[in-house]
Amino acid sequence: GAVVSQHPSWVICKSGTSVKIECRSLDFQATTMFWYRQFPKQSLMLMATSNEGSKATYEQGVEKDKFLINHASLTLSTLTVTSAHPEDSSFYICSAPGSRDNEKLFFGSGTQLSVL
Amino acid sequence: AQSVTQLGSHVSVSEGALVLLRCNYSSSVPPYLFWYVQYPNQGLQLLLKYTSAATLVKGINGFEAEFKKSETSFHLTKPSAHMSDAAEYFCAVSSGGYQKVTFGTGTKLQVIP
C-alpha cells in the first residue's frame, strides 16, 4: 500500500538553528501534503497544506516565515523550522491523501523536535 | 466549524474484554468521520471511516464504529481485546473527504494480559 516516509524521526537542535523535515510519498504521487503539529496531550493541529508547484496555504496563527514549506516535486514535501526556539518543540507529522481513495490519508511516522 | 472530543486519554482493558473508545463530534455539515490508530514509532493508519453510507462501519482488525446522529457520537468498539491492540487511537472529522480533517486528542489503549 501507499507509504509516506518521514525523516528524521527525532531531532535535537540548539535555539536559533533551523531544522528541515522531509516527507516522501512512496509508490504514489502526492500533489497535496498536510503538515500537522501535536503538543503533548493535545490533538494534531493542521499547520499548513502544501501543493506541488505552488505556495503552501497556512492555517490561521501559523507563521509562514517561520515554518517554510516546499513541495517541489510530486513525491517530496519539506517543512523547515527556521530559527527554532524551545516553544517550537513538538511532534510534527505529515500526511498525504491516497490517489485512489480521496478519503484516506497516509501519514508519516512523525518527527519529534526538541529545541534546547 | 467542526470539532472532536475523545473521552478518556487513557483506557485500560483486560485481554479478551470489550474495547470501547468514545468519540463525540460537532459539525455544521454532514460529517465524514474517521478512526485512526498509531502504533509506537509509526504513522497513523486508517482503521475505518464513515462517509454517509451505512451507520455501522466495520474496519480492520475487528474494530467497528457506529455513527449516531442523534447523539453526535462515533464510538469505536471491539468485542475482544488483543494484546496487539495496544496503541493510540484518534477520532477525526471532516466536512468532505480528507479536506481539513480535525483530530481528537487521542486515547491511549492499554491491554492487560
PDB file of C-alpha atoms in Angstrom:
ATOM      1  CA  GLY A   1       0.000   0.000   0.000  1.00  0.00           C
ATOM      2  CA  ALA A   2       0.892   3.663  -0.146  1.00  0.00           C
ATOM      3  CA  VAL A   3       3.543   4.824   2.296  1.00  0.00           C
ATOM      4  CA  VAL A   4       4.690   8.233   3.419  1.00  0.00           C
ATOM      5  CA  SER A   5       8.272   8.217   4.620  1.00  0.00           C
ATOM      6  CA  GLN A   6       9.149  10.969   7.103  1.00  0.00           C
ATOM      7  CA  HIS A   7      12.669  11.876   8.263  1.00  0.00           C
ATOM      8  CA  PRO A   8      14.142  12.432  10.709  1.00  0.00           C
ATOM      9  CA  SER A   9      12.096  10.660  13.350  1.00  0.00           C
ATOM     10  CA  TRP A  10      13.617  12.821  16.049  1.00  0.00           C
ATOM     11  CA  VAL A  11      15.930  15.772  16.172  1.00  0.00           C
ATOM     12  CA  ILE A  12      17.521  17.859  18.893  1.00  0.00           C
ATOM     13  CA  CYS A  13      18.820  21.285  17.980  1.00  0.00           C
ATOM     14  CA  LYS A  14      20.077  24.447  19.590  1.00  0.00           C
ATOM     15  CA  SER A  15      17.898  27.508  19.814  1.00  0.00           C
ATOM     16  CA  GLY A  16      18.303  29.720  16.755  1.00  0.00           C
ATOM     17  CA  THR A  17      19.144  26.967  14.318  1.00  0.00           C
ATOM     18  CA  SER A  18      16.963  25.677  11.501  1.00  0.00           C
ATOM     19  CA  VAL A  19      15.645  22.173  11.103  1.00  0.00           C
ATOM     20  CA  LYS A  20      14.354  20.530   7.936  1.00  0.00           C
ATOM     21  CA  ILE A  21      11.815  17.713   7.985  1.00  0.00           C
ATOM     22  CA  GLU A  22      11.197  15.676   4.843  1.00  0.00           C
ATOM     23  CA  CYS A  23       8.173  13.704   3.776  1.00  0.00           C
ATOM     24  CA  ARG A  24       8.307  11.489   0.725  1.00  0.00           C
ATOM     25  CA  SER A  25       5.442   9.619  -0.831  1.00  0.00           C
ATOM     26  CA  LEU A  26       6.496   6.154  -1.865  1.00  0.00           C
ATOM     27  CA  ASP A  27       4.723   4.379  -4.726  1.00  0.00           C
ATOM     28  CA  PHE A  28       2.266   7.201  -5.266  1.00  0.00           C
ATOM     29  CA  GLN A  29       2.217  10.839  -6.206  1.00  0.00           C
ATOM     30  CA  ALA A  30       1.244  13.324  -3.545  1.00  0.00           C
ATOM     31  CA  THR A  31       0.038  16.523  -5.127  1.00  0.00           C
ATOM     32  CA  THR A  32      -1.068  17.621  -1.670  1.00  0.00           C
ATOM     33  CA  MET A  33       0.678  17.220   1.666  1.00  0.00           C
ATOM     34  CA  PHE A  34      -0.724  18.215   5.036  1.00  0.00           C
ATOM     35  CA  TRP A  35       1.565  19.249   7.882  1.00  0.00           C
ATOM     36  CA  TYR A  36       0.405  18.866  11.473  1.00  0.00           C
ATOM     37  CA  ARG A  37       1.843  19.682  14.871  1.00  0.00           C
ATOM     38  CA  GLN A  38       0.958  17.926  18.079  1.00  0.00           C
ATOM     39  CA  PHE A  39       1.776  19.161  21.552  1.00  0.00           C
ATOM     40  CA  PRO A  40       1.677  16.691  24.449  1.00  0.00           C
ATOM     41  CA  LYS A  41      -1.830  15.639  25.372  1.00  0.00           C
ATOM     42  CA  GLN A  42      -3.307  17.735  22.583  1.00  0.00           C
ATOM     43  CA  SER A  43      -4.747  16.856  19.218  1.00  0.00           C
ATOM     44  CA  LEU A  44      -2.988  17.075  15.889  1.00  0.00           C
ATOM     45  CA  MET A  45      -3.350  20.623  14.637  1.00  0.00           C
ATOM     46  CA  LEU A  46      -3.187  21.345  10.945  1.00  0.00           C
ATOM     47  CA  MET A  47      -0.433  23.857  10.274  1.00  0.00           C
ATOM     48  CA  ALA A  48      -0.434  24.114   6.527  1.00  0.00           C
ATOM     49  CA  THR A  49      -1.334  22.455   3.270  1.00  0.00           C
ATOM     50  CA  SER A  50       1.320  22.200   0.598  1.00  0.00           C
ATOM     51  CA  ASN A  51       0.535  21.734  -3.054  1.00  0.00           C
ATOM     52  CA  GLU A  52       3.091  20.663  -5.603  1.00  0.00           C
ATOM     53  CA  GLY A  53       4.314  23.579  -7.648  1.00  0.00           C
ATOM     54  CA  SER A  54       2.500  26.298  -5.733  1.00  0.00           C
ATOM     55  CA  LYS A  55       2.663  28.177  -2.452  1.00  0.00           C
ATOM     56  CA  ALA A  56       1.543  26.474   0.696  1.00  0.00           C
ATOM     57  CA  THR A  57      -1.640  27.508   2.451  1.00  0.00           C
ATOM     58  CA  TYR A  58      -1.133  28.222   6.141  1.00  0.00           C
ATOM     59  CA  GLU A  59      -3.706  27.953   8.882  1.00  0.00           C
ATOM     60  CA  GLN A  60      -4.544  30.973  10.951  1.00  0.00           C
ATOM     61  CA  GLY A  61      -1.902  31.735  13.529  1.00  0.00           C
ATOM     62  CA  VAL A  62       0.888  29.780  11.819  1.00  0.00           C
ATOM     63  CA  GLU A  63       3.849  31.954  10.820  1.00  0.00           C
ATOM     64  CA  LYS A  64       4.693  31.241   7.197  1.00  0.00           C
ATOM     65  CA  ASP A  65       8.136  32.813   7.539  1.00  0.00           C
ATOM     66  CA  LYS A  66       8.971  30.540  10.435  1.00  0.00           C
ATOM     67  CA  PHE A  67       7.610  27.322   9.027  1.00  0.00           C
ATOM     68  CA  LEU A  68       8.819  27.194   5.443  1.00  0.00           C
ATOM     69  CA  ILE A  69       7.169  24.593   3.287  1.00  0.00           C
ATOM     70  CA  ASN A  70       8.450  23.449  -0.058  1.00  0.00           C
ATOM     71  CA  HIS A  71       6.676  20.982  -2.314  1.00  0.00           C
ATOM     72  CA  ALA A  72       8.887  20.950  -5.359  1.00  0.00           C
ATOM     73  CA  SER A  73       8.004  17.529  -6.659  1.00  0.00           C
ATOM     74  CA  LEU A  74       5.102  15.098  -6.618  1.00  0.00           C
ATOM     75  CA  THR A  75       6.895  12.889  -4.115  1.00  0.00           C
ATOM     76  CA  LEU A  76       8.625  15.285  -1.749  1.00  0.00           C
ATOM     77  CA  SER A  77       7.446  17.964   0.636  1.00  0.00           C
ATOM     78  CA  THR A  78       9.672  19.600   3.241  1.00  0.00           C
ATOM     79  CA  LEU A  79       8.986  21.645   6.346  1.00  0.00           C
ATOM     80  CA  THR A  80      11.796  23.853   7.624  1.00  0.00           C
ATOM     81  CA  VAL A  81      11.507  25.288  11.107  1.00  0.00           C
ATOM     82  CA  THR A  82      13.633  28.427  10.907  1.00  0.00           C
ATOM     83  CA  SER A  83      15.361  29.963  13.917  1.00  0.00           C
ATOM     84  CA  ALA A  84      13.853  27.348  16.167  1.00  0.00           C
ATOM     85  CA  HIS A  85      13.053  28.200  19.783  1.00  0.00           C
ATOM     86  CA  PRO A  86      12.129  25.951  22.703  1.00  0.00           C
ATOM     87  CA  GLU A  87       8.430  26.706  22.192  1.00  0.00           C
ATOM     88  CA  ASP A  88       8.709  25.087  18.752  1.00  0.00           C
ATOM     89  CA  SER A  89       9.478  21.763  20.406  1.00  0.00           C
ATOM     90  CA  SER A  90       6.689  19.495  19.302  1.00  0.00           C
ATOM     91  CA  PHE A  91       5.744  16.444  17.290  1.00  0.00           C
ATOM     92  CA  TYR A  92       5.411  17.224  13.592  1.00  0.00           C
ATOM     93  CA  ILE A  93       3.663  14.839  11.244  1.00  0.00           C
ATOM     94  CA  CYS A  94       2.811  14.927   7.570  1.00  0.00           C
ATOM     95  CA  SER A  95       0.092  13.202   5.620  1.00  0.00           C
ATOM     96  CA  ALA A  96      -0.982  12.858   2.030  1.00  0.00           C
ATOM     97  CA  PRO A  97      -4.258  11.712   0.527  1.00  0.00           C
ATOM     98  CA  GLY A  98      -4.187   8.469  -1.375  1.00  0.00           C
ATOM     99  CA  SER A  99      -4.504   8.880  -5.094  1.00  0.00           C
ATOM    100  CA  ARG A 100      -7.145   6.169  -5.374  1.00  0.00           C
ATOM    101  CA  ASP A 101      -9.087   6.849  -2.198  1.00  0.00           C
ATOM    102  CA  ASN A 102      -9.666  10.506  -1.572  1.00  0.00           C
ATOM    103  CA  GLU A 103     -10.968   9.946   1.926  1.00  0.00           C
ATOM    104  CA  LYS A 104      -7.878   8.118   3.047  1.00  0.00           C
ATOM    105  CA  LEU A 105      -4.868   9.894   4.450  1.00  0.00           C
ATOM    106  CA  PHE A 106      -1.459   8.262   4.623  1.00  0.00           C
ATOM    107  CA  PHE A 107       0.692   9.509   7.456  1.00  0.00           C
ATOM    108  CA  GLY A 108       4.379   9.771   8.015  1.00  0.00           C
ATOM    109  CA  SER A 109       5.742   8.375  11.261  1.00  0.00           C
ATOM    110  CA  GLY A 110       6.296  11.847  12.674  1.00  0.00           C
ATOM    111  CA  THR A 111       9.258  13.900  13.823  1.00  0.00           C
ATOM    112  CA  GLN A 112       9.844  14.759  17.460  1.00  0.00           C
ATOM    113  CA  LEU A 113      11.642  18.109  17.579  1.00  0.00           C
ATOM    114  CA  SER A 114      13.353  19.211  20.770  1.00  0.00           C
ATOM    115  CA  VAL A 115      14.861  22.683  20.811  1.00  0.00           C
ATOM    116  CA  LEU A 116      17.332  23.351  23.609  1.00  0.00           C
TER     117      LEU A 116
ATOM    118  CA  ALA B   1     -16.808  24.657  12.271  1.00  0.00           C
ATOM    119  CA  GLN B   2     -16.052  21.157  13.414  1.00  0.00           C
ATOM    120  CA  SER B   3     -14.555  19.548  16.463  1.00  0.00           C
ATOM    121  CA  VAL B   4     -13.978  16.177  18.052  1.00  0.00           C
ATOM    122  CA  THR B   5     -13.980  15.184  21.706  1.00  0.00           C
ATOM    123  CA  GLN B   6     -12.464  11.925  22.837  1.00  0.00           C
ATOM    124  CA  LEU B   7     -13.406  10.985  26.355  1.00  0.00           C
ATOM    125  CA  GLY B   8     -10.556   9.437  28.264  1.00  0.00           C
ATOM    126  CA  SER B   9      -6.932   9.968  27.327  1.00  0.00           C
ATOM    127  CA  HIS B  10      -6.102   6.503  28.675  1.00  0.00           C
ATOM    128  CA  VAL B  11      -8.215   3.345  28.637  1.00  0.00           C
ATOM    129  CA  SER B  12      -7.170   0.025  30.125  1.00  0.00           C
ATOM    130  CA  VAL B  13      -8.898  -3.253  29.365  1.00  0.00           C
ATOM    131  CA  SER B  14      -8.099  -6.869  30.058  1.00  0.00           C
ATOM    132  CA  GLU B  15      -7.186  -9.133  27.187  1.00  0.00           C
ATOM    133  CA  GLY B  16     -10.415 -10.599  25.817  1.00  0.00           C
ATOM    134  CA  ALA B  17     -12.592  -7.835  27.214  1.00  0.00           C
ATOM    135  CA  LEU B  18     -14.712  -5.380  25.268  1.00  0.00           C
ATOM    136  CA  VAL B  19     -12.963  -2.306  23.933  1.00  0.00           C
ATOM    137  CA  LEU B  20     -14.978   0.931  23.875  1.00  0.00           C
ATOM    138  CA  LEU B  21     -13.342   4.189  22.875  1.00  0.00           C
ATOM    139  CA  ARG B  22     -15.637   7.184  22.905  1.00  0.00           C
ATOM    140  CA  CYS B  23     -15.815   9.963  20.355  1.00  0.00           C
ATOM    141  CA  ASN B  24     -18.286  12.812  20.042  1.00  0.00           C
ATOM    142  CA  TYR B  25     -18.189  15.255  17.193  1.00  0.00           C
ATOM    143  CA  SER B  26     -19.523  18.629  16.246  1.00  0.00           C
ATOM    144  CA  SER B  27     -20.015  19.652  12.636  1.00  0.00           C
ATOM    145  CA  SER B  28     -22.120  22.244  10.850  1.00  0.00           C
ATOM    146  CA  VAL B  29     -22.465  19.977   7.806  1.00  0.00           C
ATOM    147  CA  PRO B  30     -22.944  16.222   7.416  1.00  0.00           C
ATOM    148  CA  PRO B  31     -19.649  14.867   8.642  1.00  0.00           C
ATOM    149  CA  TYR B  32     -17.120  12.395   7.409  1.00  0.00           C
ATOM    150  CA  LEU B  33     -15.805  10.530  10.455  1.00  0.00           C
ATOM    151  CA  PHE B  34     -12.639   8.536  10.867  1.00  0.00           C
ATOM    152  CA  TRP B  35     -10.774   6.449  13.385  1.00  0.00           C
ATOM    153  CA  TYR B  36      -7.007   6.252  13.056  1.00  0.00           C
ATOM    154  CA  VAL B  37      -4.599   4.086  15.046  1.00  0.00           C
ATOM    155  CA  GLN B  38      -0.984   4.889  15.814  1.00  0.00           C
ATOM    156  CA  TYR B  39       1.388   2.173  16.926  1.00  0.00           C
ATOM    157  CA  PRO B  40       4.650   3.193  18.607  1.00  0.00           C
ATOM    158  CA  ASN B  41       7.141   4.761  16.206  1.00  0.00           C
ATOM    159  CA  GLN B  42       4.710   4.538  13.291  1.00  0.00           C
ATOM    160  CA  GLY B  43       2.445   6.911  11.431  1.00  0.00           C
ATOM    161  CA  LEU B  44      -1.307   6.984  11.819  1.00  0.00           C
ATOM    162  CA  GLN B  45      -3.198   4.283   9.953  1.00  0.00           C
ATOM    163  CA  LEU B  46      -6.841   4.425   8.969  1.00  0.00           C
ATOM    164  CA  LEU B  47      -8.954   1.941  10.940  1.00  0.00           C
ATOM    165  CA  LEU B  48     -12.325   2.821   9.473  1.00  0.00           C
ATOM    166  CA  LYS B  49     -14.339   5.681   8.068  1.00  0.00           C
ATOM    167  CA  TYR B  50     -17.945   6.830   7.846  1.00  0.00           C
ATOM    168  CA  THR B  51     -18.925   8.708   4.710  1.00  0.00           C
ATOM    169  CA  SER B  52     -22.740   8.859   4.854  1.00  0.00           C
ATOM    170  CA  ALA B  53     -23.377   5.254   3.878  1.00  0.00           C
ATOM    171  CA  ALA B  54     -24.158   2.544   6.441  1.00  0.00           C
ATOM    172  CA  THR B  55     -24.169   3.834  10.008  1.00  0.00           C
ATOM    173  CA  LEU B  56     -22.359   0.764  11.338  1.00  0.00           C
ATOM    174  CA  VAL B  57     -18.896   0.756   9.879  1.00  0.00           C
ATOM    175  CA  LYS B  58     -16.559  -2.209  10.060  1.00  0.00           C
ATOM    176  CA  GLY B  59     -12.839  -1.635   9.946  1.00  0.00           C
ATOM    177  CA  ILE B  60      -9.648  -3.584  10.102  1.00  0.00           C
ATOM    178  CA  ASN B  61      -8.557  -5.831  12.977  1.00  0.00           C
ATOM    179  CA  GLY B  62     -12.125  -6.499  14.145  1.00  0.00           C
ATOM    180  CA  PHE B  63     -12.939  -2.906  15.054  1.00  0.00           C
ATOM    181  CA  GLU B  64     -16.224  -1.251  14.237  1.00  0.00           C
ATOM    182  CA  ALA B  65     -17.897   2.063  14.918  1.00  0.00           C
ATOM    183  CA  GLU B  66     -21.465   3.243  14.821  1.00  0.00           C
ATOM    184  CA  PHE B  67     -22.499   6.678  13.641  1.00  0.00           C
ATOM    185  CA  LYS B  68     -25.308   8.006  15.823  1.00  0.00           C
ATOM    186  CA  LYS B  69     -26.500  11.357  14.572  1.00  0.00           C
ATOM    187  CA  SER B  70     -28.894  11.926  17.483  1.00  0.00           C
ATOM    188  CA  GLU B  71     -26.032  11.522  19.932  1.00  0.00           C
ATOM    189  CA  THR B  72     -23.369  13.091  17.660  1.00  0.00           C
ATOM    190  CA  SER B  73     -21.226  10.097  18.501  1.00  0.00           C
ATOM    191  CA  PHE B  74     -18.925   7.735  16.661  1.00  0.00           C
ATOM    192  CA  HIS B  75     -17.665   5.333  19.329  1.00  0.00           C
ATOM    193  CA  LEU B  76     -15.135   2.667  18.428  1.00  0.00           C
ATOM    194  CA  THR B  77     -15.651  -0.892  19.683  1.00  0.00           C
ATOM    195  CA  LYS B  78     -14.084  -4.309  19.500  1.00  0.00           C
ATOM    196  CA  PRO B  79     -15.696  -7.335  21.184  1.00  0.00           C
ATOM    197  CA  SER B  80     -12.469  -8.890  22.440  1.00  0.00           C
ATOM    198  CA  ALA B  81      -9.240  -7.007  23.045  1.00  0.00           C
ATOM    199  CA  HIS B  82      -5.954  -8.449  21.909  1.00  0.00           C
ATOM    200  CA  MET B  83      -2.517  -7.511  23.170  1.00  0.00           C
ATOM    201  CA  SER B  84      -1.652  -6.199  19.711  1.00  0.00           C
ATOM    202  CA  ASP B  85      -4.445  -3.623  20.003  1.00  0.00           C
ATOM    203  CA  ALA B  86      -2.385  -1.567  22.434  1.00  0.00           C
ATOM    204  CA  ALA B  87      -1.860   1.736  20.639  1.00  0.00           C
ATOM    205  CA  GLU B  88      -3.121   5.285  20.481  1.00  0.00           C
ATOM    206  CA  TYR B  89      -6.421   5.861  18.730  1.00  0.00           C
ATOM    207  CA  PHE B  90      -7.536   9.115  17.151  1.00  0.00           C
ATOM    208  CA  CYS B  91     -11.046  10.060  16.144  1.00  0.00           C
ATOM    209  CA  ALA B  92     -11.321  12.625  13.370  1.00  0.00           C
ATOM    210  CA  VAL B  93     -13.957  14.590  11.486  1.00  0.00           C
ATOM    211  CA  SER B  94     -14.006  16.418   8.193  1.00  0.00           C
ATOM    212  CA  SER B  95     -16.593  18.162   6.086  1.00  0.00           C
ATOM    213  CA  GLY B  96     -15.512  16.411   2.928  1.00  0.00           C
ATOM    214  CA  GLY B  97     -13.071  13.604   2.430  1.00  0.00           C
ATOM    215  CA  TYR B  98      -9.557  14.405   3.510  1.00  0.00           C
ATOM    216  CA  GLN B  99     -10.077  18.137   3.425  1.00  0.00           C
ATOM    217  CA  LYS B 100      -9.392  19.937   6.673  1.00  0.00           C
ATOM    218  CA  VAL B 101      -9.529  16.927   8.955  1.00  0.00           C
ATOM    219  CA  THR B 102      -9.873  17.791  12.643  1.00  0.00           C
ATOM    220  CA  PHE B 103      -8.432  15.284  15.083  1.00  0.00           C
ATOM    221  CA  GLY B 104      -9.307  14.475  18.648  1.00  0.00           C
ATOM    222  CA  THR B 105      -6.670  14.426  21.371  1.00  0.00           C
ATOM    223  CA  GLY B 106      -6.249  10.687  21.165  1.00  0.00           C
ATOM    224  CA  THR B 107      -6.915   7.780  23.512  1.00  0.00           C
ATOM    225  CA  LYS B 108      -4.118   5.501  24.549  1.00  0.00           C
ATOM    226  CA  LEU B 109      -5.367   1.929  24.869  1.00  0.00           C
ATOM    227  CA  GLN B 110      -3.595  -0.405  27.256  1.00  0.00           C
ATOM    228  CA  VAL B 111      -4.367  -4.126  27.139  1.00  0.00           C
ATOM    229  CA  ILE B 112      -3.637  -6.014  30.317  1.00  0.00           C
ATOM    230  CA  PRO B 113      -2.765  -9.706  29.998  1.00  0.00           C
TER     231      PRO B 113
END
